[in-house]
Amino acid sequence: MSSIDALESWTSNLKLRSWIKQKIELCNPDKVHLCTGSKDEHQHLINTLISTKTIVALDPDLRPGSYLARSDPEDVARVEASTFICSESKDDAGPTNNWEDPRIMREKLSALFKGCMKGRTMYVIPYCMGPLDSKFSHIGIEITDSPYVVCSMRIMARVSTKVLDVLGDEGDFIAGTHSVGVPLKDGKADVSWPCNPKKRHIVHFPTTKSIWSYGSGYGGNALLGKKCFALRIASVMAKEQGWLAEHMLILGLTNPEGEKKYFAAAFPSACGKTNLAMMNATLDGWKVECVGDDIAWMHFQEDGKLYAINPENGFFGVAPGTSFTSNPNAMYSLRKNTIFTNVALTDDQDIWWEGMDGKRPDHLVDWLSQDWSPSLGSKAAHSNARFAAPANQCPIIDPNWENPKGVPIEGIIFGGRRAHNVPLVYESLDWQHGVFLGASISSETTAAAEGSVGKLRHDPFAMLPFCGYHMGDYFKHWFEIGKKQGLSLPKIFCVNWFRKDCKGDFLWPGFGENSRVLKWIFESVQGQDVKEKSPVGFIPRLNSLDVSGLNISEKHLKNLFEIDAQEWTHELGELKNFFTLFKDRLPQEISQELESLEKRLAN
Ligand code: TSX
Ligand code: MN
């Protein structure tokens, strides 16, 4: 069968057929593989990846169906400097995104992609973000020349020919074109992780809702369904269509009486968002269940309530620091069918990383494929090493995680890593104040790679690298929602697990004990009399935060909730300065909230 015949039996969608033909013309691959998402196909791709030494199989008894990939050391993370939002006008991308004129960028991309798949196979991946039967889901097609991307996408998104059935003759899709950017000259051998770091481009066209990615095979640069589609492009769609595409986990919380509420939460990186999403509560009778650990698509429905779906199908988590101590449910999730990238390999063909439980092995093969022993003093796993694991392998995956209607969100939680000033938990005075709190999220840096450690970095709504349009307009979109009639708006909270005492020790035990904070949030949402007003928002009333069984002194507790007006006035100045970045597109509600906070602090 010629490849054109194959294309016609693969999809009846004329737009899709013609788009694929255009890309074949442009990229000039040796072969075209129209993906089905089947098990056989997966095994075939795995065999290909083993033969090119891109991956190695892990011990099938210890880690069934699981593999370790090692990337090029130049291709280990998302590259924000190479990420572009190509809106028609530069102003619409805003001060926090890179912008290029879409016409100029299209010319650049045409030159880059011309013949870029020579000597390679072009894979065409049909995938769905969200459950196939949900009206809130959206279809994407990713073209890629990386079989590693195909195998990873099959974990992270719903890849299946069923997607093509849903797409039908007339359906629309988000087009993503990806290449590692290394055409193979005749007979030239491939490398194990082809990439082209000097020419990396991760480009979003919000007008046509299309994505082009060149030069990287890693994570969010290459698995286009996740950050590129489900956040950057979807945030534009959400703004246009009146919904929310957010960088939020979704969890269900059940109290001892069996009453259940769902929450969504946004945290900057290195705050333990995945740990919270699948936390084991320490409080008797309380239970957390996980709907998603990274992205929430949320819509108000006919009953006026906000419902969330998780558009993803898996977890793409940072491996170092993940352990049975910090996150047992993540460890169980990655027992099988998992692709690890840039972690270390043990002598018995299992994986290891810094921060894992138990004894550190005496010998490993590190992420650079070098023999490693503790005496080297280097890290055996890259600090951004990842696991891609199917979400349905999580022991506490929520029974409603694939409910096409979504789950009703009763509270939104913002967080950050703050050693000083910011209380353990507080609640916004109203929606507008809550949106201000989301816009004010900041976190202290933890890794030397981010510049100096402990520096405050603003990350509004944890969306700074993921908003596909001007962040000032994004804040406005959130404020507008609060002005609509007939909606039951979720309550908004802020948490900070990372406050320290004067000696530099963490004041709060964190992890499973965060269930105490979630309990307080739950009770506040229920309407219980648990809060009192402070200048920064509502904080727990005396004895309303359950600290039973915790060895925590009254003074300690006081420190966790102390609000120093002088320090907060300094915060306010810092915030005001940050918001000047958005110039005339800063909603006046932000200025109002800054003024109100100033007044409350002065009283
Ligand atoms: O994930 C974390 N969470 C959320 C858990 C549901 N971490 C790890 C952050 C790095 C990604 C935390 N670290 C948390 C937390 O709540 N809190 C802390 C700070 C902390 C670290 C160690 C201890 C306590 C607090 N150890 C002992 O108390 C023994
Ligand atoms: Mn994320």
XYZ file of C-alpha atoms and ligand atoms in Angstrom:
633
model
C 0.000 0.000 0.000
C 1.405 3.419 -0.887
C 1.700 5.865 1.949
C -1.066 8.020 0.452
C -3.482 5.052 0.523
C -2.432 4.437 4.109
C -3.153 8.048 4.956
C -6.631 7.823 3.475
C -7.530 4.740 5.457
C -5.960 6.269 8.596
C -8.074 9.432 8.553
C -11.031 10.742 6.608
C -10.313 14.270 7.812
C -9.348 16.315 4.742
C -7.693 19.100 6.695
C -5.548 16.581 8.547
C -4.619 14.738 5.340
C -3.546 17.894 3.585
C -1.615 19.138 6.647
C 0.324 15.860 6.831
C 1.086 15.976 3.097
C 2.423 19.522 3.494
C 4.684 18.467 6.342
C 6.001 15.460 4.358
C 6.808 17.859 1.516
C 8.569 20.252 3.899
C 10.498 17.823 6.123
C 11.312 15.202 3.474
C 11.390 12.121 5.761
C 12.525 8.726 4.412
C 9.438 7.084 5.892
C 6.097 8.075 7.337
C 4.584 6.207 10.273
C 0.953 6.971 11.074
C 0.612 6.067 14.734
C -2.213 3.965 16.164
C -1.166 3.878 19.801
C -1.322 0.051 19.809
C 0.779 -2.186 22.048
C 2.517 -3.727 19.026
C 3.436 -0.329 17.726
C 4.796 0.633 21.135
C 6.951 -2.511 21.279
C 8.250 -1.858 17.763
C 9.256 1.708 18.724
C 10.868 0.489 21.943
C 12.933 -1.987 19.914
C 13.976 0.830 17.589
C 15.017 2.981 20.565
C 17.010 0.099 22.055
C 18.798 -0.472 18.743
C 19.803 3.204 18.515
C 20.913 3.114 22.188
C 18.505 5.927 23.024
C 17.057 3.778 25.806
C 18.027 0.709 27.770
C 15.533 -1.789 29.136
C 15.360 -2.016 32.937
C 15.150 -5.364 34.706
C 11.699 -6.700 33.752
C 11.223 -8.228 37.219
C 12.107 -5.032 39.075
C 10.641 -2.520 36.607
C 8.377 -4.258 34.051
C 7.884 -2.436 30.750
C 10.222 0.344 31.852
C 13.192 2.019 30.205
C 15.957 4.486 30.875
C 16.788 7.187 28.334
C 19.886 9.343 28.554
C 19.773 12.646 26.752
C 22.482 14.772 25.244
C 23.959 16.846 28.106
C 23.029 19.980 26.147
C 19.375 18.945 26.053
C 18.191 18.439 29.629
C 15.358 20.923 30.295
C 12.841 23.345 28.865
C 14.566 26.348 27.330
C 12.636 29.530 28.054
C 15.124 31.671 26.122
C 14.178 29.734 22.956
C 10.416 29.749 23.592
C 8.346 32.200 21.556
C 4.773 33.453 21.467
C 4.256 34.763 17.935
C 1.114 36.830 18.267
C 0.302 39.371 15.541
C 1.341 42.256 17.758
C 4.287 42.192 20.140
C 2.157 43.774 22.861
C -0.151 40.755 22.889
C 2.708 38.461 23.948
C 3.482 40.750 26.860
C 6.676 41.501 28.764
C 7.144 37.949 30.107
C 7.276 36.139 26.745
C 9.731 36.190 23.858
C 8.079 37.463 20.705
C 8.864 37.410 17.036
C 6.785 38.643 14.099
C 4.791 35.605 12.937
C 5.721 36.204 9.291
C 9.426 36.370 10.066
C 9.201 33.366 12.383
C 7.354 31.329 9.717
C 10.199 32.040 7.301
C 12.789 31.028 9.900
C 10.885 27.832 10.660
C 10.442 26.989 6.970
C 14.201 27.205 6.546
C 14.884 25.140 9.680
C 12.337 22.418 8.896
C 13.201 22.142 5.185
C 14.520 18.602 4.741
C 15.025 18.243 8.504
C 13.726 14.657 8.593
C 15.941 13.334 5.820
C 17.125 9.838 6.716
C 14.515 9.615 9.452
C 10.953 8.437 9.949
C 8.203 10.987 10.403
C 5.739 9.843 13.058
C 2.235 11.275 13.125
C 0.674 11.045 16.598
C -3.089 11.472 17.092
C -3.721 12.378 20.726
C -6.438 13.735 22.941
C -5.899 16.083 25.880
C -8.592 15.037 28.338
C -10.905 12.005 28.362
C -12.033 11.024 24.840
C -15.705 11.363 25.802
C -15.436 14.812 27.389
C -16.752 17.914 25.658
C -13.948 19.815 27.376
C -11.206 17.740 25.748
C -9.246 18.843 22.687
C -7.476 16.889 20.001
C -3.894 17.425 18.950
C -1.788 15.936 16.187
C 1.953 15.918 16.707
C 4.370 15.244 13.907
C 7.801 14.232 15.171
C 10.960 12.473 14.020
C 11.690 11.193 17.537
C 10.411 7.705 18.472
C 11.251 8.633 22.113
C 8.671 11.396 21.822
C 6.091 8.950 20.440
C 6.608 6.526 23.339
C 6.504 9.349 25.903
C 3.399 10.907 24.349
C 1.666 7.524 24.612
C 2.092 7.784 28.390
C 1.400 11.494 28.824
C -1.554 11.896 26.442
C -4.287 9.628 25.095
C -2.766 8.347 21.846
C -5.164 6.182 19.878
C -6.964 5.762 16.553
C -10.109 6.455 18.594
C -8.932 10.070 18.526
C -9.297 9.969 14.739
C -12.841 8.597 15.097
C -13.730 11.498 17.373
C -12.046 13.924 14.959
C -14.178 12.594 12.093
C -14.351 14.322 8.702
C -14.730 17.854 9.948
C -13.188 17.987 13.395
C -10.404 20.382 14.258
C -7.068 19.737 15.911
C -4.096 21.595 17.340
C -1.230 21.080 14.928
C 2.212 20.485 16.408
C 5.317 19.984 14.304
C 8.430 18.733 16.053
C 11.888 17.790 14.862
C 15.095 17.069 16.716
C 16.725 19.055 13.917
C 19.332 16.536 12.796
C 18.788 15.270 9.236
C 20.865 12.182 8.466
C 23.168 12.293 5.494
C 23.239 9.144 3.326
C 24.597 6.245 5.316
C 25.658 8.496 8.194
C 25.208 6.847 11.590
C 22.803 8.400 14.085
C 23.702 9.401 17.628
C 21.749 8.054 20.596
C 20.087 11.412 21.395
C 19.963 13.608 18.296
C 19.312 17.269 19.012
C 20.403 20.652 17.747
C 20.765 22.912 20.800
C 22.127 25.918 18.926
C 19.052 26.076 16.725
C 16.392 25.319 19.323
C 13.033 27.023 18.784
C 9.801 26.296 20.662
C 7.247 28.424 18.875
C 3.563 29.080 19.468
C 1.236 30.840 17.044
C -1.784 31.867 19.133
C -3.702 33.113 16.080
C -3.617 29.803 14.200
C -3.244 27.761 17.434
C -0.251 25.926 16.064
C 3.049 24.796 17.584
C 6.486 24.314 16.014
C 9.389 22.863 17.955
C 12.896 22.362 16.610
C 16.199 21.162 17.999
C 15.238 19.558 21.331
C 13.972 16.083 22.171
C 13.432 16.786 25.862
C 10.248 17.023 27.916
C 8.166 20.133 27.543
C 10.147 21.175 24.455
C 9.160 18.056 22.555
C 6.058 16.467 24.129
C 3.888 19.154 22.617
C 0.615 18.177 24.325
C 1.755 19.340 27.739
C 3.198 22.824 28.249
C 2.900 23.966 24.608
C -0.698 22.884 24.000
C -2.407 22.296 27.361
C -1.016 25.522 28.839
C 0.291 28.062 26.297
C -2.166 27.479 23.449
C -5.026 26.391 25.731
C -4.631 29.548 27.857
C -5.332 31.566 24.705
C -8.351 29.383 23.858
C -9.577 29.698 27.454
C -9.333 33.482 27.361
C -11.224 33.593 24.046
C -13.885 31.106 25.151
C -14.353 32.027 28.816
C -12.693 29.132 30.626
C -9.431 28.536 32.497
C -6.346 26.547 31.438
C -4.140 26.492 34.504
C -0.859 25.154 35.826
C -2.635 23.439 38.722
C -2.850 20.068 40.388
C -6.316 18.728 41.151
C -7.023 16.704 44.305
C -10.045 15.259 46.058
C -10.248 15.518 49.851
C -12.613 13.365 51.912
C -13.334 13.989 55.587
C -14.020 11.304 58.223
C -17.786 11.693 57.604
C -17.255 10.753 53.937
C -17.925 14.221 52.571
C -15.706 15.016 49.600
C -14.468 18.264 48.072
C -12.092 18.941 45.191
C -9.358 21.565 45.128
C -7.012 22.927 42.475
C -3.604 24.278 43.429
C -0.864 26.264 41.702
C 2.739 26.205 42.919
C 5.968 27.453 41.341
C 8.612 24.775 40.726
C 10.410 23.105 43.668
C 7.457 23.429 46.093
C 6.432 19.760 45.976
C 3.304 20.093 43.853
C 3.327 16.437 42.781
C 3.869 15.419 46.425
C 0.775 17.361 47.471
C -1.292 16.034 44.548
C -0.901 12.430 45.776
C -0.295 12.942 49.476
C -1.131 10.419 52.176
C -2.950 12.379 54.883
C -1.669 11.785 58.403
C -4.912 12.959 60.033
C -7.143 10.041 60.974
C -10.072 9.557 58.635
C -8.952 12.144 56.079
C -8.120 11.003 52.558
C -6.512 12.675 49.540
C -7.105 11.342 46.016
C -5.303 12.546 42.899
C -7.014 13.822 39.743
C -3.879 15.376 38.260
C -0.518 16.774 39.291
C 0.167 19.538 36.776
C -2.604 20.972 34.592
C -6.282 21.810 35.114
C -8.769 22.816 32.425
C -11.717 24.406 34.222
C -15.162 25.477 33.002
C -18.210 26.894 34.742
C -21.164 24.630 34.013
C -24.949 25.127 34.009
C -25.173 24.805 37.812
C -22.808 27.793 38.134
C -20.031 25.645 39.597
C -16.466 25.372 38.341
C -15.504 21.913 37.057
C -11.974 20.733 36.296
C -10.569 18.029 34.061
C -6.986 16.863 33.960
C -6.032 17.023 30.268
C -3.094 14.681 30.815
C -2.805 10.908 30.963
C 0.385 10.582 32.987
C 2.854 12.166 35.368
C 6.055 13.731 34.048
C 7.692 14.265 37.398
C 11.102 15.387 38.614
C 12.792 12.221 39.869
C 15.428 13.507 42.349
C 13.829 13.935 45.757
C 10.964 11.553 44.963
C 11.007 8.723 47.509
C 8.800 6.475 49.595
C 9.280 9.039 52.342
C 8.357 12.152 50.331
C 5.847 10.577 47.943
C 5.074 6.857 48.214
C 2.211 7.076 45.724
C 4.526 8.462 43.035
C 6.956 5.608 43.752
C 4.126 3.078 43.302
C 3.021 4.870 40.113
C 6.407 4.313 38.492
C 6.788 0.630 39.361
C 6.073 -0.370 35.753
C 5.456 0.983 32.217
C 7.578 4.037 32.970
C 10.138 5.901 30.890
C 12.894 7.405 33.005
C 15.159 10.067 31.550
C 18.561 11.072 32.904
C 18.342 9.097 36.135
C 21.170 6.758 37.217
C 21.295 3.025 36.459
C 22.065 0.472 39.175
C 24.131 -2.687 38.686
C 20.930 -4.753 38.769
C 19.391 -2.680 35.964
C 17.127 -0.599 38.147
C 17.013 3.166 38.546
C 18.380 5.435 41.242
C 18.491 9.139 41.985
C 19.534 11.502 44.724
C 16.955 11.654 47.493
C 15.745 8.077 46.977
C 15.134 5.983 50.117
C 17.568 3.518 51.554
C 21.245 3.026 51.166
C 23.075 4.875 48.416
C 24.583 2.295 46.008
C 28.360 2.012 45.880
C 28.353 1.827 42.108
C 26.077 3.283 39.439
C 26.149 4.315 35.826
C 25.325 7.999 35.952
C 23.084 9.980 33.604
C 26.137 10.696 31.421
C 26.699 6.906 31.040
C 29.850 7.105 33.183
C 30.779 4.796 36.022
C 29.873 6.519 39.225
C 30.811 6.037 42.849
C 30.025 8.245 45.856
C 33.656 9.375 46.050
C 33.232 11.280 42.762
C 31.070 13.773 44.610
C 28.986 14.424 41.482
C 25.271 13.785 41.121
C 24.449 10.444 39.553
C 21.078 11.625 38.253
C 20.596 14.981 36.545
C 18.739 17.402 38.826
C 15.978 17.670 36.180
C 15.814 13.890 35.589
C 12.237 12.758 34.951
C 9.826 9.866 35.069
C 6.915 9.536 32.678
C 4.381 7.207 34.293
C 0.732 6.428 33.453
C -1.626 8.251 35.840
C -3.855 5.191 36.237
C -0.979 3.443 38.038
C -1.263 5.864 40.957
C -2.710 3.936 43.945
C -4.794 6.951 44.965
C -5.930 8.042 41.515
C -9.381 9.565 41.978
C -12.384 7.507 40.814
C -13.546 10.617 38.928
C -10.230 11.384 37.272
C -11.605 10.548 33.831
C -15.135 11.783 34.467
C -16.028 13.646 31.248
C -17.886 16.292 33.259
C -14.825 16.972 35.414
C -14.802 17.417 39.193
C -16.352 20.400 41.043
C -13.652 22.730 42.378
C -14.597 24.360 45.706
C -11.269 25.935 46.521
C -8.209 27.198 44.707
C -4.884 27.121 46.535
C -1.826 29.176 45.673
C 1.546 28.400 47.157
C 5.161 29.373 47.206
C 8.423 28.691 48.978
C 8.904 31.538 51.442
C 11.287 31.379 54.402
C 9.857 34.542 55.969
C 6.703 36.648 56.359
C 4.162 34.452 54.572
C 1.870 32.498 56.957
C 1.282 28.744 56.727
C -2.227 29.311 55.354
C -4.573 32.212 54.774
C -7.753 32.835 52.820
C -8.579 35.686 50.484
C -11.149 38.270 51.553
C -13.054 37.817 48.277
C -12.526 36.771 44.637
C -10.774 39.968 43.587
C -8.385 39.750 46.518
C -7.816 36.063 45.686
C -6.897 36.877 42.094
C -4.476 39.460 43.458
C -2.950 36.747 45.654
C -2.531 34.472 42.613
C -0.891 37.296 40.698
C 1.415 37.904 43.681
C 2.848 34.366 43.952
C 6.564 34.326 44.433
C 9.007 31.652 45.481
C 12.595 31.422 46.626
C 14.992 29.679 44.260
C 16.474 26.356 45.417
C 18.949 25.352 42.716
C 22.164 27.114 41.828
C 21.139 26.645 38.174
C 18.421 29.275 38.721
C 20.957 31.897 39.803
C 21.714 32.405 43.461
C 19.845 30.221 45.951
C 17.154 31.860 48.070
C 16.398 34.704 45.665
C 12.777 35.750 45.471
C 11.261 35.121 42.089
C 7.792 36.233 41.015
C 5.704 33.600 39.277
C 2.094 34.826 39.009
C -0.339 31.872 39.135
C 2.800 29.714 38.553
C 2.063 30.571 34.909
C 4.970 32.868 34.040
C 6.583 30.490 31.511
C 3.228 29.054 30.384
C 0.859 31.903 29.598
C 0.385 32.180 25.831
C -0.538 35.871 25.900
C -0.022 39.095 27.841
C -0.077 38.347 31.584
C -1.856 41.637 32.294
C -4.731 40.381 30.122
C -4.531 37.047 31.916
C -5.083 38.776 35.287
C -8.005 40.651 33.711
C -9.535 37.379 32.511
C -9.464 36.103 36.109
C -10.984 39.339 37.472
C -13.766 39.264 34.835
C -14.824 35.787 35.950
C -15.551 37.205 39.393
C -17.911 39.781 37.911
C -20.150 37.283 36.102
C -23.593 36.728 37.599
C -24.855 33.417 38.883
C -21.542 31.688 39.475
C -20.615 29.957 42.720
C -16.988 30.964 42.823
C -14.483 28.759 44.590
C -12.794 30.211 47.688
C -9.153 31.176 47.271
C -6.314 30.281 49.673
C -2.555 30.737 49.996
C -0.226 28.230 51.648
C 3.452 28.257 52.555
C 4.994 25.021 53.883
C 8.465 26.561 53.963
C 8.485 29.233 56.689
C 11.594 29.076 58.860
C 12.375 30.120 62.428
C 15.228 32.456 63.399
C 17.600 29.468 63.532
C 16.752 28.572 59.930
C 14.722 25.430 60.707
C 11.421 24.739 58.982
C 8.519 25.663 61.266
C 6.089 23.203 59.687
C 6.595 19.429 59.247
C 4.993 19.514 55.798
C 4.260 16.416 53.661
C 1.387 14.289 55.087
C 0.911 16.798 57.913
C -0.275 19.275 55.293
C -3.568 17.391 55.628
C -4.097 19.594 58.712
C -3.975 22.667 56.503
C -6.242 21.005 53.931
C -8.669 20.165 56.747
C -8.803 23.839 57.774
C -9.404 24.850 54.152
C -12.133 22.192 53.861
C -13.876 23.475 56.993
C -13.654 27.067 55.851
C -15.252 26.111 52.526
C -17.972 24.291 54.500
C -18.716 27.629 56.172
C -17.489 26.656 59.626
C -16.450 29.475 61.929
C -12.708 28.831 61.670
C -11.227 32.078 60.439
C -10.432 35.583 61.588
C -9.391 38.657 59.705
C -5.763 39.772 59.451
C -4.308 42.528 57.259
C -3.276 39.962 54.606
C -6.476 37.901 54.626
C -8.324 35.426 56.836
C -6.080 33.275 59.031
C -7.100 30.355 61.266
C -8.782 31.353 64.540
C -7.063 30.279 67.706
C -7.205 26.460 67.949
C -9.020 26.058 64.619
C -5.954 24.524 62.926
C -5.800 20.902 64.044
C -2.305 20.326 65.475
C -3.327 17.431 67.731
C -0.509 14.937 68.145
C 2.041 17.320 66.657
C 4.791 18.334 69.013
C 4.357 22.003 68.262
C 4.582 24.743 70.891
C 2.255 27.730 71.140
C 5.150 30.037 70.324
C 5.968 27.938 67.289
C 2.361 28.150 66.106
C 2.359 31.902 66.661
C 5.479 32.197 64.494
C 3.786 30.268 61.694
C 1.021 32.854 61.497
C 2.846 36.013 62.526
C 2.261 38.995 60.268
C 4.890 41.666 60.687
C 3.411 44.913 59.340
C 6.830 46.379 58.682
C 8.035 43.339 56.727
C 4.747 43.265 54.816
C 5.070 46.927 53.926
C 8.416 45.987 52.413
C 6.704 43.097 50.539
C 4.142 45.556 49.267
C 6.805 47.845 47.839
C 8.478 44.893 46.171
C 5.127 43.756 44.698
C 4.269 47.230 43.434
C 7.619 47.293 41.681
C 7.004 43.882 40.114
C 3.596 44.879 38.773
C 5.000 47.947 36.963
C 6.300 45.379 34.463
C 2.784 45.136 33.005
C 2.513 48.884 32.333
C -0.869 50.010 30.946
C -2.153 46.444 30.722
C -2.111 46.014 34.492
C -5.779 45.762 35.533
C -6.847 48.530 37.884
C -8.075 45.821 40.277
C -4.421 45.010 41.023
C -3.703 48.642 41.906
C -6.863 48.687 44.035
C -5.766 45.596 45.927
C -2.267 47.013 46.479
C -3.861 50.151 47.911
C -6.276 48.199 50.125
C -3.452 46.041 51.459
C -1.438 49.151 52.210
C -4.363 50.587 54.187
C -4.986 47.364 56.094
C -1.306 47.184 57.058
C -1.310 50.809 58.254
C -4.225 50.213 60.632
O 6.962 18.410 48.846
C 7.133 18.971 49.907
N 6.048 19.322 50.667
C 4.677 19.075 50.168
C 4.227 17.724 50.458
C 2.979 17.315 50.344
N 8.422 19.266 50.317
C 9.570 18.962 49.475
C 9.851 20.163 48.608
C 10.811 19.932 47.516
C 10.185 19.546 46.238
C 8.609 19.866 51.526
N 9.732 20.257 52.147
C 7.524 20.205 52.321
C 6.205 19.921 51.907
O 5.242 20.188 52.605
N 8.007 20.830 53.441
C 9.342 20.839 53.319
C 10.290 21.410 54.302
C 10.720 20.313 55.249
C 11.781 19.517 54.895
C 12.173 18.487 55.756
C 11.513 18.282 56.951
C 10.438 19.107 57.284
C 10.054 20.119 56.431
N 11.960 17.275 57.792
C 11.615 16.985 59.065
O 10.812 17.639 59.644
C 12.213 15.804 59.685
Mn 4.460 21.984 35.767
